[in-house]
Structure formats: C-alpha cells, structure tokens
mmCIF file of C-alpha atoms in Angstrom:
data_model
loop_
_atom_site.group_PDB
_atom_site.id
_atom_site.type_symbol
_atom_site.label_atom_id
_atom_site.label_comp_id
_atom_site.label_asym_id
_atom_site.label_seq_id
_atom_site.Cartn_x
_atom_site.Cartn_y
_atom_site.Cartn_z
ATOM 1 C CA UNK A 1 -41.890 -1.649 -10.460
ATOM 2 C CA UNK A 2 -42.983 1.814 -9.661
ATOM 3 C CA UNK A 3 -44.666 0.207 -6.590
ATOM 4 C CA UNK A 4 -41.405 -1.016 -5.649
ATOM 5 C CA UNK A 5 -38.888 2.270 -5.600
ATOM 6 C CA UNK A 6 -42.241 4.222 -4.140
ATOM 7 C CA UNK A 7 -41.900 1.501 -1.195
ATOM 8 C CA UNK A 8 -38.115 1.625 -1.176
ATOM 9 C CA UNK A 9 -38.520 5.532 -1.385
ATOM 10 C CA UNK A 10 -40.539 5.129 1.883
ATOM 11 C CA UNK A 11 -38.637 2.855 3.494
ATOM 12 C CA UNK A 12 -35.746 4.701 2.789
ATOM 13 C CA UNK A 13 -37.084 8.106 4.556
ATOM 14 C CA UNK A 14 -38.252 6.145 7.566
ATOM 15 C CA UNK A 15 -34.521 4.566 7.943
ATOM 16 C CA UNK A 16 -33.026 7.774 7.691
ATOM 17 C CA UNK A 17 -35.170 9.704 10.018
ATOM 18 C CA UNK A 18 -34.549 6.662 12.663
ATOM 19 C CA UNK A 19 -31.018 6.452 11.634
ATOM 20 C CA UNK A 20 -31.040 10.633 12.791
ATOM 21 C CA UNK A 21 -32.340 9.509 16.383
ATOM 22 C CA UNK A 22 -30.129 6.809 17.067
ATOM 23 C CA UNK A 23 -26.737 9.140 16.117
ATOM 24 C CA UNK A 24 -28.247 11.549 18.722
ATOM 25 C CA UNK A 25 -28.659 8.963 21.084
ATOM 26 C CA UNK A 26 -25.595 6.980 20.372
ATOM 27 C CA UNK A 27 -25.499 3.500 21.450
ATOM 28 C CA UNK A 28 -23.563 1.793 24.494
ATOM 29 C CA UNK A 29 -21.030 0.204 22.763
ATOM 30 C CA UNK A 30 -19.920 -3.206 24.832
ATOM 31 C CA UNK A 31 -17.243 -3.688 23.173
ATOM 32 C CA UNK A 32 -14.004 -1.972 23.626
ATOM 33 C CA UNK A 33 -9.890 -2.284 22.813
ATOM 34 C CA UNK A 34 -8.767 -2.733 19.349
ATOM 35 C CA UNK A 35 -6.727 -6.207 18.695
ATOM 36 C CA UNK A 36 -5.718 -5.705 15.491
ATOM 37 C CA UNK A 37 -7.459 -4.385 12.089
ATOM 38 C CA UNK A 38 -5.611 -6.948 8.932
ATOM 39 C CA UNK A 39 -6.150 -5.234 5.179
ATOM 40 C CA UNK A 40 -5.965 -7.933 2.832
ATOM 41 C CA UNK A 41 -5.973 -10.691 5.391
ATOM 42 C CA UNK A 42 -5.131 -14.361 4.165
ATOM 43 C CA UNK A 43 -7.922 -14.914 2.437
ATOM 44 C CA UNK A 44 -6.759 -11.996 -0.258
ATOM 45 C CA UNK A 45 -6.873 -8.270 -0.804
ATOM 46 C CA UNK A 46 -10.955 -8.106 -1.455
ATOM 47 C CA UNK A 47 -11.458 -8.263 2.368
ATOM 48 C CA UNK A 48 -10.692 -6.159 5.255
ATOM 49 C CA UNK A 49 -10.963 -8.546 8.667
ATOM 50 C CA UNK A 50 -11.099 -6.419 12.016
ATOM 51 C CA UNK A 51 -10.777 -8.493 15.531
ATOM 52 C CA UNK A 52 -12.915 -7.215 18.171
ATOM 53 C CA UNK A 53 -13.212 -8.140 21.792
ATOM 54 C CA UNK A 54 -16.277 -9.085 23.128
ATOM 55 C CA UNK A 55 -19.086 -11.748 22.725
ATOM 56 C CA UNK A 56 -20.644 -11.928 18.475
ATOM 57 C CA UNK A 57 -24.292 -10.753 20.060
ATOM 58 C CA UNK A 58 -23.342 -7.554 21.652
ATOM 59 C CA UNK A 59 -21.060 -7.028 18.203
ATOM 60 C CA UNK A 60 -23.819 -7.510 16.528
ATOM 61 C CA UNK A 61 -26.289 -5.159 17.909
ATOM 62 C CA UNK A 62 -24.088 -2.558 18.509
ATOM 63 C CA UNK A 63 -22.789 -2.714 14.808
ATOM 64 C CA UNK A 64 -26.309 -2.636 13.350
ATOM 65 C CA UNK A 65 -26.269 0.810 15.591
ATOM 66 C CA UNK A 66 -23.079 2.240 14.295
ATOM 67 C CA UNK A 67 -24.517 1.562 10.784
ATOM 68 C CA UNK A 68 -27.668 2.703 11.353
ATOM 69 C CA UNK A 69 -26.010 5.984 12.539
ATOM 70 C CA UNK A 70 -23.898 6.417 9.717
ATOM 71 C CA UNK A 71 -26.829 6.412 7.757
ATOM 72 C CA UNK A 72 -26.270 2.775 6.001
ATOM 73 C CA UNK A 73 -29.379 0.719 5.860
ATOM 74 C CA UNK A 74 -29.099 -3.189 6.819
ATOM 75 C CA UNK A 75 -31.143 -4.345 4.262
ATOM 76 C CA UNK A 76 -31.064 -7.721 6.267
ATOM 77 C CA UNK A 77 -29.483 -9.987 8.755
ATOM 78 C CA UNK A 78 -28.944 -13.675 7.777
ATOM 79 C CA UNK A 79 -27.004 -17.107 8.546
ATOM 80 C CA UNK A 80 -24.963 -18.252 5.713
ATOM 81 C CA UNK A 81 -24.383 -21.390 6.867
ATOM 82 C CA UNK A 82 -27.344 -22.194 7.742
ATOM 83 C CA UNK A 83 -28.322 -24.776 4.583
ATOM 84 C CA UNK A 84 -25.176 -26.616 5.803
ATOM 85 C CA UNK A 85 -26.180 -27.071 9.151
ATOM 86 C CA UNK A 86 -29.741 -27.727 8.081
ATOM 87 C CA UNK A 87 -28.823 -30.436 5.592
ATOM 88 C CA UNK A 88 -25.998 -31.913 7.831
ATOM 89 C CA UNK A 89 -26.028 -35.404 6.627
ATOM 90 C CA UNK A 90 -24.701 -34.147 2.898
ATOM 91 C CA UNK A 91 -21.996 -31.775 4.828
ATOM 92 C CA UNK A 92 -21.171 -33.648 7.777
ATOM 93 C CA UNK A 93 -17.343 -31.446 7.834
ATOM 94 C CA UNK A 94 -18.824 -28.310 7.658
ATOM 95 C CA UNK A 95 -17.848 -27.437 11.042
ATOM 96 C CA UNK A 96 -14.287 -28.132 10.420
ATOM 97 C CA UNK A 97 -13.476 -24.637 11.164
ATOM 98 C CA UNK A 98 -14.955 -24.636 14.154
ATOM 99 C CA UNK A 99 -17.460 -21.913 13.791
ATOM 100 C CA UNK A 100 -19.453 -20.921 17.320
ATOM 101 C CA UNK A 101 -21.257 -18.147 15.158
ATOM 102 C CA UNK A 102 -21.738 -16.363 11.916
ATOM 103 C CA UNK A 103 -23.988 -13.194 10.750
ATOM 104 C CA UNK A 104 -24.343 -11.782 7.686
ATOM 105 C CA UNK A 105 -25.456 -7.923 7.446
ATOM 106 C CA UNK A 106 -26.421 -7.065 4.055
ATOM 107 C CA UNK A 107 -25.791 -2.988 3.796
ATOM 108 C CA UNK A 108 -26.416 -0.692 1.038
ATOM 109 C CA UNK A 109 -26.966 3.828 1.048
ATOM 110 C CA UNK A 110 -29.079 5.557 -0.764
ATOM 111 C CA UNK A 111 -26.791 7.966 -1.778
ATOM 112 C CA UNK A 112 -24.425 5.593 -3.172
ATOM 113 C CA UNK A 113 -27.053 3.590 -4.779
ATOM 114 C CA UNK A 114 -28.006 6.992 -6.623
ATOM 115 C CA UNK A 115 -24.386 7.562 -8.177
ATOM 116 C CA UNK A 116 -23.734 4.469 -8.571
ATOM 117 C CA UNK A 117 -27.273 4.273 -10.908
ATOM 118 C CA UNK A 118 -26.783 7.506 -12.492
ATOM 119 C CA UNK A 119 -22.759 7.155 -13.174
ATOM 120 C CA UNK A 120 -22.456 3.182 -13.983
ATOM 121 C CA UNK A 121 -25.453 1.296 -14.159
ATOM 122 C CA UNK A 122 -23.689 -2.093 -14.000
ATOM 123 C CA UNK A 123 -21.952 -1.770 -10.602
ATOM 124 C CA UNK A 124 -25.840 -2.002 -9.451
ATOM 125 C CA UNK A 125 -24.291 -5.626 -8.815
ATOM 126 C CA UNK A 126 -21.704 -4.402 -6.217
ATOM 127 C CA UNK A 127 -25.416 -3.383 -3.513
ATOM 128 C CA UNK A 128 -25.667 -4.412 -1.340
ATOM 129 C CA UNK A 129 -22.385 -5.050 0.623
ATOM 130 C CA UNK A 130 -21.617 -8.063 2.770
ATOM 131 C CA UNK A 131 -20.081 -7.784 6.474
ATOM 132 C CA UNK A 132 -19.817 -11.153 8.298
ATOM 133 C CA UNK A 133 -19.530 -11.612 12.246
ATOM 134 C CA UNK A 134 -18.253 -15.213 13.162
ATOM 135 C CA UNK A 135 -16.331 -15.989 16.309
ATOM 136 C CA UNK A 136 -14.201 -19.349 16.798
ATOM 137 C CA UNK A 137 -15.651 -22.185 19.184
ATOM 138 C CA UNK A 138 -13.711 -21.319 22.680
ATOM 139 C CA UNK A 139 -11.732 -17.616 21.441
ATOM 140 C CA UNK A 140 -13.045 -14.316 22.862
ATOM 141 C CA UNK A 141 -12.767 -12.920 20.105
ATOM 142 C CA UNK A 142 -15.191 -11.379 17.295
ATOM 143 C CA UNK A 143 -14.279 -11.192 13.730
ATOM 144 C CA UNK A 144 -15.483 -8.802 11.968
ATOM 145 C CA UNK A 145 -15.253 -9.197 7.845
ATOM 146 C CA UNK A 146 -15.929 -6.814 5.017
ATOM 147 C CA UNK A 147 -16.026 -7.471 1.317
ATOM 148 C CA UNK A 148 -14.080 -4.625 -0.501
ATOM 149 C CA UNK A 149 -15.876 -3.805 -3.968
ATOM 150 C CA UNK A 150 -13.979 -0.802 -4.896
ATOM 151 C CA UNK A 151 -11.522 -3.374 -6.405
ATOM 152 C CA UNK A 152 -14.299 -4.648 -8.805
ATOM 153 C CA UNK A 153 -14.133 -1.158 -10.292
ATOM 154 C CA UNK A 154 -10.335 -0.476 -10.664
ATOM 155 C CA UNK A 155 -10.306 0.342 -14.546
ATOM 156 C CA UNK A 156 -13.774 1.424 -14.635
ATOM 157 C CA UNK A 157 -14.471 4.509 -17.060
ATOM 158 C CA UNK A 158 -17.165 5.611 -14.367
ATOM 159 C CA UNK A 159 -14.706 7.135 -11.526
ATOM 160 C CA UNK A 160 -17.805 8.606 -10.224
ATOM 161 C CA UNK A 161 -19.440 4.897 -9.066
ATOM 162 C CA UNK A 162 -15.994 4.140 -7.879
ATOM 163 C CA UNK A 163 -15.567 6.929 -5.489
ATOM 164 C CA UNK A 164 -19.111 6.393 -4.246
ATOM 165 C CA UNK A 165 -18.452 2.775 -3.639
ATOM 166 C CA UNK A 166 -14.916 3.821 -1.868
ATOM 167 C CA UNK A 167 -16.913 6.531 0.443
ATOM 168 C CA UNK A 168 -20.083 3.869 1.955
ATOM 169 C CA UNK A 169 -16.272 1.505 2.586
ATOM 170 C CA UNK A 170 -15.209 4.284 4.769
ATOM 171 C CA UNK A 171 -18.489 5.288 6.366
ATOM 172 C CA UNK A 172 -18.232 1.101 7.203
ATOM 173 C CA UNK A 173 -14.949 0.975 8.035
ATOM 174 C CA UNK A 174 -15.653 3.888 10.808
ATOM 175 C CA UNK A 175 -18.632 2.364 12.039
ATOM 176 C CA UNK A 176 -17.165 -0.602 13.047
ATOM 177 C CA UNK A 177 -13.960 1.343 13.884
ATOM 178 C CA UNK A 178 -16.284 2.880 16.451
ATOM 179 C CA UNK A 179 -16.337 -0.717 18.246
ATOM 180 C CA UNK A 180 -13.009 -0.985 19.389
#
C-alpha cells in the first residue's frame, strides 16, 4: 500500500511539473466556435453535454492538453464500448445510435483527492471523474459529456468534499470551455 501512494506521490509530481510546461506552452487548439453548451441535457441533470466543432481526434488531444494545463491528471483514456463491439454477435443493435466514436477520459486532482480524503472519506467513490467524446456517424460535430458528482453530495454533512468536488467541475468545465 505504502508502495502504492509513494508511486502515486511520484507520479503525481511528474504530472504536475509537465502539466506547468504545457500551460506555458499552451496548445493549438483546432477547434473553435461554440454551438451550444446544454446543463442537464435529456439524459438528466447529472450531466453537462457541450457540442464542439471539429473532428473527435483533434478534441481529443487538445482536451487532454487543456486538462493537463489545468492541472487535472487523465488517469486514463479508454473505449467503453468496446466489449460490445468485440462481442458483436450477443449485441448485434449496439450501434443503433449510430456512434462513429467514443472516448472515455478518466480525470481526478490531487488536491481534490486530498479534501475529499481528509473531509469525507466516502466520496473517495466520486475519483475519478468521467468525460466522454462521441461524435454521430455523418455530423461534424463533437460531443463532449461530463458526469456531475457534486449532486451525489447535496445533503452531505462534509461541505468541505462538496466544494472540492464543485471546484475540479469548474477547472473541467473551463478546460473544455477553452475549446470552443
């Protein structure tokens, strides 16, 4: 365990000193003009869906820049649908939606991870944060999608966690505010 945070620890240090060196040399952003931000889209009030012009790739890299920036660590990048597609014979509609592409960036920050841990142990469960990139077969457009845990803690007795949680939502909200 102790090996663990001591890696974490280092990892951590490394991020943030690259993270330093990318907001002084601030990534071309290829994407430009805002279409619309929706808060609380259809799908309900725990996400916040921005629409972004330009192709999911250049999103993507350009995102993982803004968030590097803002001092938010991707803990990873993965393809949630991927078990459908790769067992297509049991899910044969799962491209009903028609879905060119979908990332998921798993985000967390160090400093909210510490007051979140030293405030309210439990909302531990809230790190890391999802974001999801997916554009529609044949639309220009890239949607950008962020889960909204602050709601999680409406009610808590720990405001401290909740503001923490509320603050890495802004620094996310900004960095892909930074896109458009």
């Amino acid at each position: 365990m102790l090996r663990a945070l001591l890696a974490l620890l280092l990892f951590t240090t490394v991020s943030i000193s690259y993270a330093k060196e990318k907001k002084e040399t601030k990534p071309q952003q290829q994407t430009s003009s805002t279409q619309s931000k929706t808060e609380g889209s259809d799908s309900g009030k725990g996400l916040v869906v921005y629409k972004v012009d330009g192709d999911p790739g250049d999103v993507m890299i350009a995102l993982k820049g803004n968030l590097e920036a803002a001092q938010i660590i991707v803990v990873t990048t993965t393809d949630p649908v991927a078990p459908l597609a790769n067992n297509i014979k049991l899910f044969p509609d799962y491209k009903k939606l028609k879905i060119d592409y979908m990332q998921n960036f798993l985000v967390t920050s160090m400093a909210t991870l510490y007051k979140i841990v030293t405030n309210d142990p439990n909302a531990i469960a809230l790190s890391p944060f999802v974001i999801t990139i997916y554009q529609y077969e044949g639309d220009d457009k890239t949607y950008i999608v962020r889960t909204r845990p602050s709601l999680l803690l409406d009610g808590t007795k720990y405001p401290q966690a909740k503001e923490a949680v509320e603050e890495l939502e802004k620094r996310i909200d900004e960095a892909i505010k930074s896109l458009m």
